Short mmCIF file of C-alpha atoms and ligand atoms in Angstrom, two decimals:
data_model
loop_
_atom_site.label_atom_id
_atom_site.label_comp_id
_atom_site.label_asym_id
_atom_site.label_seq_id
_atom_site.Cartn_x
_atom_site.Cartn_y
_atom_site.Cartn_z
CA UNK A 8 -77.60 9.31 7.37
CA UNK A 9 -79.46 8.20 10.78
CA UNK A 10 -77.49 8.30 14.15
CA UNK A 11 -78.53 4.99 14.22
CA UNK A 12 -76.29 3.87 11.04
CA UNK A 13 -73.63 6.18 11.88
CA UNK A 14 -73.40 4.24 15.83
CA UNK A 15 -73.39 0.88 13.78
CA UNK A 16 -70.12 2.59 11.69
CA UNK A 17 -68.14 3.83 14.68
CA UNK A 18 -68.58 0.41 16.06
CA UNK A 19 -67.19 -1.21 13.14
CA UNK A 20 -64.37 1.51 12.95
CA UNK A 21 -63.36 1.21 16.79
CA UNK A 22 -63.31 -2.62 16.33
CA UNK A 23 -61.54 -2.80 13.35
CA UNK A 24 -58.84 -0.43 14.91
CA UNK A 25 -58.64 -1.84 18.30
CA UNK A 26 -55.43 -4.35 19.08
CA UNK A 27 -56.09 -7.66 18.08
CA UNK A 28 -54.39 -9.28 20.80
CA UNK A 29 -57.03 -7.29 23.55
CA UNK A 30 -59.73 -8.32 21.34
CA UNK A 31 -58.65 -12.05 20.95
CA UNK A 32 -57.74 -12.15 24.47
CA UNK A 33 -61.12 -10.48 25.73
CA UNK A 34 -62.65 -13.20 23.61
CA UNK A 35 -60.90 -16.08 25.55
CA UNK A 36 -61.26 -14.61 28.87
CA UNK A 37 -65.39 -13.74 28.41
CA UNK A 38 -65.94 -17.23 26.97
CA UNK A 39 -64.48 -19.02 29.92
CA UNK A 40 -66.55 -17.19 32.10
CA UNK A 41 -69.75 -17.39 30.27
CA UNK A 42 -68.83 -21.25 29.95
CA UNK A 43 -68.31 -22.10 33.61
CA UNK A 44 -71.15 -20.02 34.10
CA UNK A 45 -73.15 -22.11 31.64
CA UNK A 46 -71.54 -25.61 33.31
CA UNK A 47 -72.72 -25.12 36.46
CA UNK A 48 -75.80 -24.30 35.49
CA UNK A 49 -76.05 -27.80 33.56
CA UNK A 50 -74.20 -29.12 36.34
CA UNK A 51 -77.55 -28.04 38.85
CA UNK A 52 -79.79 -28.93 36.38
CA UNK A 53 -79.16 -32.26 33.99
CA UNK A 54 -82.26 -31.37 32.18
CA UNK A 55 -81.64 -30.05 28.69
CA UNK A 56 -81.32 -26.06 29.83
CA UNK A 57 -80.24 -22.68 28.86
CA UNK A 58 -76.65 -24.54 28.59
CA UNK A 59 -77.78 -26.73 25.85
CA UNK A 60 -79.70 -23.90 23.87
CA UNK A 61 -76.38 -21.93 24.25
CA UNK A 62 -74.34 -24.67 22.35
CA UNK A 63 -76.03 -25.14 19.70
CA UNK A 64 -76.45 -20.84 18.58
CA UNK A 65 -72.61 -20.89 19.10
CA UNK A 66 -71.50 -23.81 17.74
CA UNK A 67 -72.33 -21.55 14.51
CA UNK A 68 -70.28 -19.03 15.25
CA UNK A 69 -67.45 -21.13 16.31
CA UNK A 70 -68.06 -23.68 13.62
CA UNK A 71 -67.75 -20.58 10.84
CA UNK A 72 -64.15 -19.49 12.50
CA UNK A 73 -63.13 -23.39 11.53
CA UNK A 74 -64.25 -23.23 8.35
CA UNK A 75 -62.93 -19.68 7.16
CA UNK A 76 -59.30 -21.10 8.83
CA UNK A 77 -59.80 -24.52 6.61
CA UNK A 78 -60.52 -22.68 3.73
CA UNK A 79 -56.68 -21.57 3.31
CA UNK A 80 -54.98 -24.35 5.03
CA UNK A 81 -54.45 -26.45 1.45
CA UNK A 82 -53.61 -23.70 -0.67
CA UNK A 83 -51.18 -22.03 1.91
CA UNK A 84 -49.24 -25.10 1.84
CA UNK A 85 -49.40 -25.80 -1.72
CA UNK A 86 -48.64 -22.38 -2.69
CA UNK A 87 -45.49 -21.38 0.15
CA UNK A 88 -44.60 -24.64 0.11
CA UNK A 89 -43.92 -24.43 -3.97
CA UNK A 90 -41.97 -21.38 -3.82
CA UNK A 91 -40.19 -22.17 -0.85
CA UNK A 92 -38.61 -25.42 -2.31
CA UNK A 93 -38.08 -23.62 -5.70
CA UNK A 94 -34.98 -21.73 -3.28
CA UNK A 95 -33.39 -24.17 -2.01
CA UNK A 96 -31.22 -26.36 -3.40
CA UNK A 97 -32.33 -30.37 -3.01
CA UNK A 98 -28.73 -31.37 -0.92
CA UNK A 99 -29.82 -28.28 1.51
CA UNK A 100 -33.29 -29.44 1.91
CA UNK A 101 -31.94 -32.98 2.54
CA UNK A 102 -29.82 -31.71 5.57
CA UNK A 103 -32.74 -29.56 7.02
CA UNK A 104 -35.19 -32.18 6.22
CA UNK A 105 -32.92 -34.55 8.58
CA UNK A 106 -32.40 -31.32 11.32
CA UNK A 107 -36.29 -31.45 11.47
CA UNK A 108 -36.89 -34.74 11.54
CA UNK A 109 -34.34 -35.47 14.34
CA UNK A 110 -35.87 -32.09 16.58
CA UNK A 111 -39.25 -33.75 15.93
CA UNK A 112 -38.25 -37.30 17.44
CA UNK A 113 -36.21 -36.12 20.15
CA UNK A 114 -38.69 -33.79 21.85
CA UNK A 115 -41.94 -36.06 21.35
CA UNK A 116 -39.70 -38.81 23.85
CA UNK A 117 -39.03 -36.22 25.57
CA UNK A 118 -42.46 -35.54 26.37
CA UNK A 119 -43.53 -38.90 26.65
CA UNK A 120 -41.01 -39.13 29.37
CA UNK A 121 -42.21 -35.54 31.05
CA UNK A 122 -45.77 -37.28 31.12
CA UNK A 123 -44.82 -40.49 32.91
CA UNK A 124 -42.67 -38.95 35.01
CA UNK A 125 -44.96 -36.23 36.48
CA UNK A 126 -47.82 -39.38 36.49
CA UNK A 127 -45.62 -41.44 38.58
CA UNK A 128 -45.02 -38.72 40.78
CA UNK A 129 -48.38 -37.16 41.52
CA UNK A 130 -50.10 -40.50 40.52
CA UNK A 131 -53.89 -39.28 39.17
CA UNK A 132 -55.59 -42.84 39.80
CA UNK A 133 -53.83 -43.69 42.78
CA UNK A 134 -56.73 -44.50 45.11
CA UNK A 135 -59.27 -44.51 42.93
CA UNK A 136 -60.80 -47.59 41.49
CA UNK A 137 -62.49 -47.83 37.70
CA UNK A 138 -65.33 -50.60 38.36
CA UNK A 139 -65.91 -52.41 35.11
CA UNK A 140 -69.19 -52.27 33.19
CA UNK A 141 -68.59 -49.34 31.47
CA UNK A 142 -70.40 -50.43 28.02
CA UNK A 143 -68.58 -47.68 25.20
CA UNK A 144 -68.58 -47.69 21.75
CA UNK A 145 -64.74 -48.56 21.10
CA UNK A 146 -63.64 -46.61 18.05
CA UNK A 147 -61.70 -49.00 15.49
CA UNK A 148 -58.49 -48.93 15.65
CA UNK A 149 -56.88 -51.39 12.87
CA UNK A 150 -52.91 -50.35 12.23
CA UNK A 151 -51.97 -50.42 8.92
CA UNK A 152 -48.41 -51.99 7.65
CA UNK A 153 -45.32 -49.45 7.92
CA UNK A 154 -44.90 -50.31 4.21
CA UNK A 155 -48.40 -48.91 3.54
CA UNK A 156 -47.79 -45.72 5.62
CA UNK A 157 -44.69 -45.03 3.68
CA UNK A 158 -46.06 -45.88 0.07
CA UNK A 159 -49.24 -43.44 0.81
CA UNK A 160 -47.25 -40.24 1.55
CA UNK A 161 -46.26 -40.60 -2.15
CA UNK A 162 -49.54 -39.46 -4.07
CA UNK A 163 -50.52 -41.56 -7.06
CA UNK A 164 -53.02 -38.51 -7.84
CA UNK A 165 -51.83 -35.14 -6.31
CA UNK A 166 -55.24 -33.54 -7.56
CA UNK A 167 -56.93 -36.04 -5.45
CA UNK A 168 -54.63 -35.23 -2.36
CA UNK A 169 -55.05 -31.76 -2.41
CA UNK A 170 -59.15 -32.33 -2.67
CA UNK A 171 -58.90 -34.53 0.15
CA UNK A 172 -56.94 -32.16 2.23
CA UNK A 173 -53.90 -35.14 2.71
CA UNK A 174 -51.35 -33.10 4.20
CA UNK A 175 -48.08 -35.63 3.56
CA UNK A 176 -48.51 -36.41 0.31
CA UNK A 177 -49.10 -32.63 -0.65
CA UNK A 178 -45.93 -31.98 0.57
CA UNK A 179 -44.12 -34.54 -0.76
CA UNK A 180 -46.07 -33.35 -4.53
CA UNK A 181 -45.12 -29.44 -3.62
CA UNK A 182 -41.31 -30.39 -3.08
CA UNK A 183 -41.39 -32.13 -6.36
CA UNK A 184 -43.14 -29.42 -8.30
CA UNK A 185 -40.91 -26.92 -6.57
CA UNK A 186 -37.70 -28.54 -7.12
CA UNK A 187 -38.40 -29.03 -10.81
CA UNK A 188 -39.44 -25.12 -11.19
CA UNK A 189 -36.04 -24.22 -9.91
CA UNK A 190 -34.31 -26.92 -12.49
CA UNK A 191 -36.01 -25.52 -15.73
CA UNK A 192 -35.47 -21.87 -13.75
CA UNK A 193 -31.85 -22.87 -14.83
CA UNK A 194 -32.74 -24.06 -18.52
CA UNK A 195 -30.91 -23.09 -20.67
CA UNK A 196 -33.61 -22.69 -23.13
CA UNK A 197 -34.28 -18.83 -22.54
CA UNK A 198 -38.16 -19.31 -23.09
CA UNK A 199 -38.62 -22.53 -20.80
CA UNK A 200 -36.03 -20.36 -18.08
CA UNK A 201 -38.38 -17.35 -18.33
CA UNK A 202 -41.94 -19.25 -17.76
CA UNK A 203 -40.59 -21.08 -14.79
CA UNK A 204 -39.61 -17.78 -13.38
CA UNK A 205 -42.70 -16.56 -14.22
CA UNK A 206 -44.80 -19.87 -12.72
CA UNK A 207 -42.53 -19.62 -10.08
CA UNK A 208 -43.47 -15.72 -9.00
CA UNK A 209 -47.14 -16.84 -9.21
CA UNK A 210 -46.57 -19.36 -6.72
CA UNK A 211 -45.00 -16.61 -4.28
CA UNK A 212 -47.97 -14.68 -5.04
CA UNK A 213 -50.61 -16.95 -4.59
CA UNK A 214 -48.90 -17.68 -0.90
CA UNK A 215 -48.60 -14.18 -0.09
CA UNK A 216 -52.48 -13.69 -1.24
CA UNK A 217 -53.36 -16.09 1.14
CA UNK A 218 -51.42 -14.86 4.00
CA UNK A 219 -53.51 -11.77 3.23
CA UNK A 220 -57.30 -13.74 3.55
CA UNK A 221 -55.70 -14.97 6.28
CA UNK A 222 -54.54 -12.23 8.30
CA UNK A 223 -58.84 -11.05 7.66
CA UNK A 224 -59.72 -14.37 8.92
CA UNK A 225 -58.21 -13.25 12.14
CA UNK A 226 -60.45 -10.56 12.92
CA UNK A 227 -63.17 -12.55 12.74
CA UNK A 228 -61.24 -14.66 15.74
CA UNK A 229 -62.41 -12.89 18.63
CA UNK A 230 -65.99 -14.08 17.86
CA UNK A 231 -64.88 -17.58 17.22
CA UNK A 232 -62.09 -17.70 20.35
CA UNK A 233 -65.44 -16.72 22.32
CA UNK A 234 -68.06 -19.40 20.51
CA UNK A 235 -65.78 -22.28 20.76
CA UNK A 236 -63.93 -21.57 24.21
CA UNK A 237 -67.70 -21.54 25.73
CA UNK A 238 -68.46 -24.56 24.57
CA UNK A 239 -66.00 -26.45 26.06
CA UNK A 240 -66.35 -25.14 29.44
CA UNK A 241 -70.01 -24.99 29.26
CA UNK A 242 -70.13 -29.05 28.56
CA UNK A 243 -66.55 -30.36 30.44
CA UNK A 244 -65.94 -27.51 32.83
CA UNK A 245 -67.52 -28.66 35.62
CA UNK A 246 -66.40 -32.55 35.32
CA UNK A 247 -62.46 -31.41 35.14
CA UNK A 248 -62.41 -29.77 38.93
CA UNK A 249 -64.07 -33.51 39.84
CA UNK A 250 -62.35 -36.59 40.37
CA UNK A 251 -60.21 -35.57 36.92
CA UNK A 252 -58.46 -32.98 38.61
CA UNK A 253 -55.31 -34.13 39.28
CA UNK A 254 -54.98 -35.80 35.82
CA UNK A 255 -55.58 -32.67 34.60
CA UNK A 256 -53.50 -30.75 37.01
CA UNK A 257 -50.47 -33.36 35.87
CA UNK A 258 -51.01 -32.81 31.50
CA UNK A 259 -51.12 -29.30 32.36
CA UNK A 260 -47.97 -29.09 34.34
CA UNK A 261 -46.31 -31.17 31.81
CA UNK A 262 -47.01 -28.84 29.14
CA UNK A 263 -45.68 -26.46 30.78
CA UNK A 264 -42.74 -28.02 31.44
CA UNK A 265 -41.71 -29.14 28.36
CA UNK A 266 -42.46 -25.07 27.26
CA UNK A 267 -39.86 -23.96 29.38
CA UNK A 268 -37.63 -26.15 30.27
CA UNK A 269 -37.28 -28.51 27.01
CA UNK A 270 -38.39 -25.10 24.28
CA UNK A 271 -36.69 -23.14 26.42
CA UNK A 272 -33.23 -24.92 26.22
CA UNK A 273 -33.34 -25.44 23.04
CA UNK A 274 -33.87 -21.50 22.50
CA UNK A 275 -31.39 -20.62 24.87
CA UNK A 276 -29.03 -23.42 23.25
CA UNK A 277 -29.73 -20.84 19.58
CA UNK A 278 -29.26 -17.39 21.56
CA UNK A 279 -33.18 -17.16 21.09
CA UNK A 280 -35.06 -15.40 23.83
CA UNK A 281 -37.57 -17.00 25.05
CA UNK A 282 -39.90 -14.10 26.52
CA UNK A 283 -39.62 -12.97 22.76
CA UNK A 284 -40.87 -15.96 21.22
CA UNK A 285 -44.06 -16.11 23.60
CA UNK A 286 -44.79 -12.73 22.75
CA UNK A 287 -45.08 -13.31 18.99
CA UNK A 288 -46.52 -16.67 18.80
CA UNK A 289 -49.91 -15.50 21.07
CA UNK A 290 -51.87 -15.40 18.00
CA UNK A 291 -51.58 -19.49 16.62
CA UNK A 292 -51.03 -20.50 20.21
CA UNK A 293 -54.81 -19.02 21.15
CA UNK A 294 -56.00 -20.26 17.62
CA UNK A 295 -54.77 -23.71 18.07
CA UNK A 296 -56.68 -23.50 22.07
CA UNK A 297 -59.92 -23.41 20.92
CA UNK A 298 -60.05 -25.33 17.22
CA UNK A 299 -57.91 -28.27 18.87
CA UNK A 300 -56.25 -28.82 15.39
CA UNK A 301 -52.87 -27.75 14.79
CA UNK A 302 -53.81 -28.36 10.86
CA UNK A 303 -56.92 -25.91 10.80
CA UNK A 304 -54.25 -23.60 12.51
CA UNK A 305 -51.69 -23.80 10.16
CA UNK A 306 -51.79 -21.03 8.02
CA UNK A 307 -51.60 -18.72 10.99
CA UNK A 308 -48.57 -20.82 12.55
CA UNK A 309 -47.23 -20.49 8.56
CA UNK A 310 -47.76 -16.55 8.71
CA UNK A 311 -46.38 -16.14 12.28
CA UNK A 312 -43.09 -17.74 11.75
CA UNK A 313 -42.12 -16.05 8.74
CA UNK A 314 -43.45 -12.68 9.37
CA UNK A 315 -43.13 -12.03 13.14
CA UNK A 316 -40.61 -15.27 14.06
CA UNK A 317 -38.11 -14.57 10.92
CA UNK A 318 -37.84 -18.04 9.47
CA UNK A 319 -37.34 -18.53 5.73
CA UNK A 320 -40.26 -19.80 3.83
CA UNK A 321 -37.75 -22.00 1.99
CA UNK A 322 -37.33 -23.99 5.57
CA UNK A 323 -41.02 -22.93 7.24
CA UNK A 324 -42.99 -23.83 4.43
CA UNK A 325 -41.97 -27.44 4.53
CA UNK A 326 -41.11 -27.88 8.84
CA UNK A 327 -44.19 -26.65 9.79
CA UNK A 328 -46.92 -28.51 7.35
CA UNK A 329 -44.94 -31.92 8.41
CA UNK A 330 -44.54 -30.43 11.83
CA UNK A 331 -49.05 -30.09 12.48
CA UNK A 332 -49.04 -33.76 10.56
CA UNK A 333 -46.42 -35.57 12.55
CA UNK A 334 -44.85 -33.44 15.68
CA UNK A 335 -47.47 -33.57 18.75
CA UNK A 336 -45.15 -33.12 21.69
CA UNK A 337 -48.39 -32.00 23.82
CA UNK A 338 -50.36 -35.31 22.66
CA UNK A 339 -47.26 -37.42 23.71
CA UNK A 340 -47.26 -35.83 26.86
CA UNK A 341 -50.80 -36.85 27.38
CA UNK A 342 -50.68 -39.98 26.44
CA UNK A 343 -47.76 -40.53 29.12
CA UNK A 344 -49.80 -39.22 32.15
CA UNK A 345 -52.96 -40.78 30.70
CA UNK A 346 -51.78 -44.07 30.18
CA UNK A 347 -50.40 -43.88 33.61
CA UNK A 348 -53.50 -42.89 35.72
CA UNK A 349 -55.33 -45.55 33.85
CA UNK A 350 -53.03 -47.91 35.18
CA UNK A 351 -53.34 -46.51 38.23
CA UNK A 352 -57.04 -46.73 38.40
CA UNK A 353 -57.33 -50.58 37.61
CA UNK A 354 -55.05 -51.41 40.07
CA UNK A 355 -52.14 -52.21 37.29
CA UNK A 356 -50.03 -49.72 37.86
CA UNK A 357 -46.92 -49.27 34.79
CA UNK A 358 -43.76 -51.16 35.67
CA UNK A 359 -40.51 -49.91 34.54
CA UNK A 360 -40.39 -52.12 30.83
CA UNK A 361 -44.49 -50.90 30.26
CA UNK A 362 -43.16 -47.16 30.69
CA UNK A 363 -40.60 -48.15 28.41
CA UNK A 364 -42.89 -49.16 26.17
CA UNK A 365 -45.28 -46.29 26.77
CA UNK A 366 -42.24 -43.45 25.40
CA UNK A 367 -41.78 -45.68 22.32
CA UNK A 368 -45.40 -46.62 21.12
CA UNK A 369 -46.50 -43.21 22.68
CA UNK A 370 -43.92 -41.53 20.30
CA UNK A 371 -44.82 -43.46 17.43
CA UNK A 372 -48.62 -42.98 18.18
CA UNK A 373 -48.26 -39.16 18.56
CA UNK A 374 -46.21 -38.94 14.80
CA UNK A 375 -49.10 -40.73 13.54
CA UNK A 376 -52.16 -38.40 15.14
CA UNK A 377 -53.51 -36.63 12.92
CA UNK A 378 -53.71 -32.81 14.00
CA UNK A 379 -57.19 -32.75 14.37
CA UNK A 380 -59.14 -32.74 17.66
CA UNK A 381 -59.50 -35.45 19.86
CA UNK A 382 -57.12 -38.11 17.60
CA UNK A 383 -54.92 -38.30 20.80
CA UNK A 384 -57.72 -39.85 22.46
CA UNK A 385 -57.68 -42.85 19.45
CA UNK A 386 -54.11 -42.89 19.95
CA UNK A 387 -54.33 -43.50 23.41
CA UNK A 388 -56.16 -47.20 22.51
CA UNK A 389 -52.84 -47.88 20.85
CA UNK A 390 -50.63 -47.14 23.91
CA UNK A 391 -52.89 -48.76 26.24
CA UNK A 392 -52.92 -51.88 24.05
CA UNK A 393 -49.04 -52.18 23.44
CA UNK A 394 -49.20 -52.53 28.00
CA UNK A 395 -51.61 -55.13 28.40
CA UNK A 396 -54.74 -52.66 29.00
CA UNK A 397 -57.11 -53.00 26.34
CA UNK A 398 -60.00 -51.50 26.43
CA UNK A 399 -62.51 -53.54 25.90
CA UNK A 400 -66.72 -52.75 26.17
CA UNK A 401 -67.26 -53.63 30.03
CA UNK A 402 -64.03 -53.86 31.71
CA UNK A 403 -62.24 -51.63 34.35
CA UNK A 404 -59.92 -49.63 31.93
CA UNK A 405 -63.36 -49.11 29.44
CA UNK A 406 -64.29 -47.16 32.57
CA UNK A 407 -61.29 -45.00 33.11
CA UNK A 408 -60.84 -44.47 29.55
CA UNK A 409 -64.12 -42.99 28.95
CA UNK A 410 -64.05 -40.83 32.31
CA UNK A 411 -60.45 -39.75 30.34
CA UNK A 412 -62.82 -38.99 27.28
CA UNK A 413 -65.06 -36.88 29.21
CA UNK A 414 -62.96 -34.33 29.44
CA UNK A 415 -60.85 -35.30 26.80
CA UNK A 416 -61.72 -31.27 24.78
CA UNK A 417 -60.46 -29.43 28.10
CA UNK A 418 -56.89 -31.51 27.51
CA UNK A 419 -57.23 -31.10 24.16
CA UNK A 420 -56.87 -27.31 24.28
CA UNK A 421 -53.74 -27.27 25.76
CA UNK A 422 -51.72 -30.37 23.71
CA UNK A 423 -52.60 -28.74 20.56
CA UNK A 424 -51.50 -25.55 21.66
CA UNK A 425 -48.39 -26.91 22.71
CA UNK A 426 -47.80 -28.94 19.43
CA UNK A 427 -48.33 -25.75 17.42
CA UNK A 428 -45.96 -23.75 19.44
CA UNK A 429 -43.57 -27.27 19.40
CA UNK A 430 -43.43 -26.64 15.54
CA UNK A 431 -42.40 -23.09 15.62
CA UNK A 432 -39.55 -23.92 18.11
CA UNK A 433 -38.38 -26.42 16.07
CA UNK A 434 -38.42 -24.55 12.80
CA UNK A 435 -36.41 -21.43 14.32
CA UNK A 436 -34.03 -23.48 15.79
CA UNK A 437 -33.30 -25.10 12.29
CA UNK A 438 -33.26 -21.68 10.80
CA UNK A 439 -30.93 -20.68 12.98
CA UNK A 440 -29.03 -23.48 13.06
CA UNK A 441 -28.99 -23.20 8.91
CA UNK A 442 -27.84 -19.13 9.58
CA UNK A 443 -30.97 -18.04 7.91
CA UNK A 444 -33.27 -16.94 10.80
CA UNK A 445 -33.58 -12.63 10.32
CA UNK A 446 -32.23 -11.72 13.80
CA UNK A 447 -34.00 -8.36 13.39
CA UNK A 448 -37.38 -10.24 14.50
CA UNK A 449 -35.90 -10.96 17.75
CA UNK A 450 -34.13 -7.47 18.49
N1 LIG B 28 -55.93 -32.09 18.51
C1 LIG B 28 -54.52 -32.38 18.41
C2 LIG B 28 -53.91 -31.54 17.31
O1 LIG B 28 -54.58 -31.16 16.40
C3 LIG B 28 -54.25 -33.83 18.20
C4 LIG B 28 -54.72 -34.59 19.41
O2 LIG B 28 -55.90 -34.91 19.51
O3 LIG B 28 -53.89 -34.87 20.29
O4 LIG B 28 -52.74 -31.26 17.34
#
């Protein structure tokens, strides 16, 4: 064997041994680097550059973390979800269905609240005047009837669901499945009892199998964490430390805040330590940074909470899928302060009843983003409408919402990672709350 071959093996042995956590973390930190280096660059020099040729060799890299993470989100949830509901009886999953729900509501107003409040008080547009003229292409943004929303979580085609990747109406067809594999599980036609048994321990399998791909998936993170973490800096660094600062300075803060002092009440309130929780969540928190969709992170948040967290697959398996669909605290949050320094920069600043209506429509609006990146940006039409701002091709707010777009992957990062970890809290707290969370995982 050459010494060259044998280098190439200890390389792959030391790698493969090294902690994860150094490796993902060395990822993050090298990528921001080489990004701001690459944004100022760009920043000097507007002409297509080094910066641009950098993008587009990473973006493969990057793009290839996405996809291997995609690849497991649909059968993760099909498969845990399945055997999870095949435990628990339906009244049970009733009463934590309405626990989750409830946790979900509260701490999205919450947020929404966080985010104005922090706006109003270190006001982002507040001297600083959006001229109109700004022509941009204004995505569509038709709402469709409640009635509609409702009737489409129930699939008429589940095979069609799951090929489209429809995360609601998969769970709503993997409760249904599950709860009628624990029915015939009590047949009491021996044969009928055994298969279900049997169909059920499949579906167990098949979960745990994935958890498996998935936990190989992550170490090919540190390669992706680098690729996509780049990017962003390399094309938005430079504009955030601009005029933008303080807006982002304010989403930022707010995030933060509702981490530790709304998650960490609500831990405290379950005897849950917080310092604990941070420490075993790193590794969905960093994945949900840099692919700014809590549903391409979801089998890792899935993983996580059962394995390092301690939450029952019978409760995580369902909180957590409906959690990355409808639970964006760090969206809401954004779309408080964001809504707020655009009325700040056209000169109409929020009264009290438009910040009333900001926490409701901005609640509703963050339920219905979907978690994948940049939809808070879409939702943030919505919000701005339900005030009076509308952005329209060539007025004042056009302008200040597209200088919010320019940046809008750099506040991305963060709101996803803060819905992802928003999830978790809210599924141990149920667990606990249910007496089902394994205290050993918190010793
Ligand atoms: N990217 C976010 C998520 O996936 C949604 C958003 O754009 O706010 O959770």
């Amino acid at each position: 064997m050459s010494p060259g071959s044998n280098r190439r093996r200890s390389l792959f042995a030391w790698y493969f041994r090294s902690n994860l956590l150094y490796r993902i973390l060395a990822g993050l930190i090298l990528g921001a680097v080489v990004g701001v280096i690459l944004g100022v660059i760009s920043l000097n020099d507007p002409a297509p550059t080094v910066a641009d040729h950098y993008v587009a060799f990473a973006g493969f890299f990057g793009d290839l973390f996405i996809r291997l993470l995609k690849l497991t989100v649909v059968p993760v949830v099909l498969f845990s979800l399945i055997g999870g509901a095949a435990t628990i009886a339906p009244s049970h999953l009733g009463r934590v269905g309405l626990k989750v729900l409830l946790y979900y509501l509260l701490t999205s107003a919450v947020a929404v609240a966080i985010g104005l409040t922090l706006a109003t008080l270190i006001r982002p547009g507040w001297g600083f005047h959006a001229a109109g003229g700004a022509a941009i292409d204004v995505p569509l943004r038709a709402t469709p009837a409640l009635a509609d929303v409702l009737l489409n979580i129930i699939p008429t085609n589940p095979i069609e669901s799951i090929a489209r990747g429809d995360i609601l109406p998969i769970i709503v067809f993997a409760i249904l499945f599950g709860i009628g594999v624990s029915l015939v599980k009590d047949s009491t036609n021996p044969k009928a009892a055994r298969s279900a048994e049997i169909l059920h321990e499949v579906c167990v399998a098949a979960a745990d199998t994935m958890y498996t791909i998935v936990r190989g998936v992550m170490h090919y993170a540190p390669i992706g964490v680098f690729a996509l973490i780049s990017i962003v800096f390399a094309e938005q660094g430079p504009r955030a430390v601009g005029t933008l600062l303080l807006v982002t300075l304010a989403v930022y803060l707010g995030l933060m805040l509702q981490m530790f002092v709304c998650y960490g009440s609500f831990l405290a309130a379950y005897g849950l330590n917080i310092a604990t929780f941070i420490r075993k969540v790193w590794q969905p928190f960093i994945t949900a940074v840099v692919t700014r969709s809590s549903s391409s992170t979801l089998p890792i948040t899935l993983r996580v909470t059962e394995e390092k967290l301690g939450a029952p697959r019978s409760i995580a398996s369902f909180s957590l899928p409906l959690g990355a669909t409808i639970n964006m605290d760090g969206t809401a949050i954004y779309l408080g302060v964001c809504a707020a320094f655009i009325g700040l920069a056209v000169n109409q600043p929020l009264g009290f009843h438009q910040q009333i209506t900001v926490v409701v429509t901005a609640t509703l609006a963050s339920i219905g983003t979907a978690g994948v990146p940049g939809q808070g940006a879409i939702m943030l039409l919505m919000v701005l409408d339900s005030v009076g701002l509308p952005v329209e091709s060539g007025t004042a707010t056009a302008a200040a919402y597209a200088m919010i777009l320019g940046i809008d992957a750099l506040l991305d990062m963060g709101r996803t990672g803060l819905n992802v970890i928003g999830d978790m809290v809210g599924t141990v707290v149920v667990s606990k709350s249910e007496k089902v969370l394994d205290s050993s995982c918190w010793e």
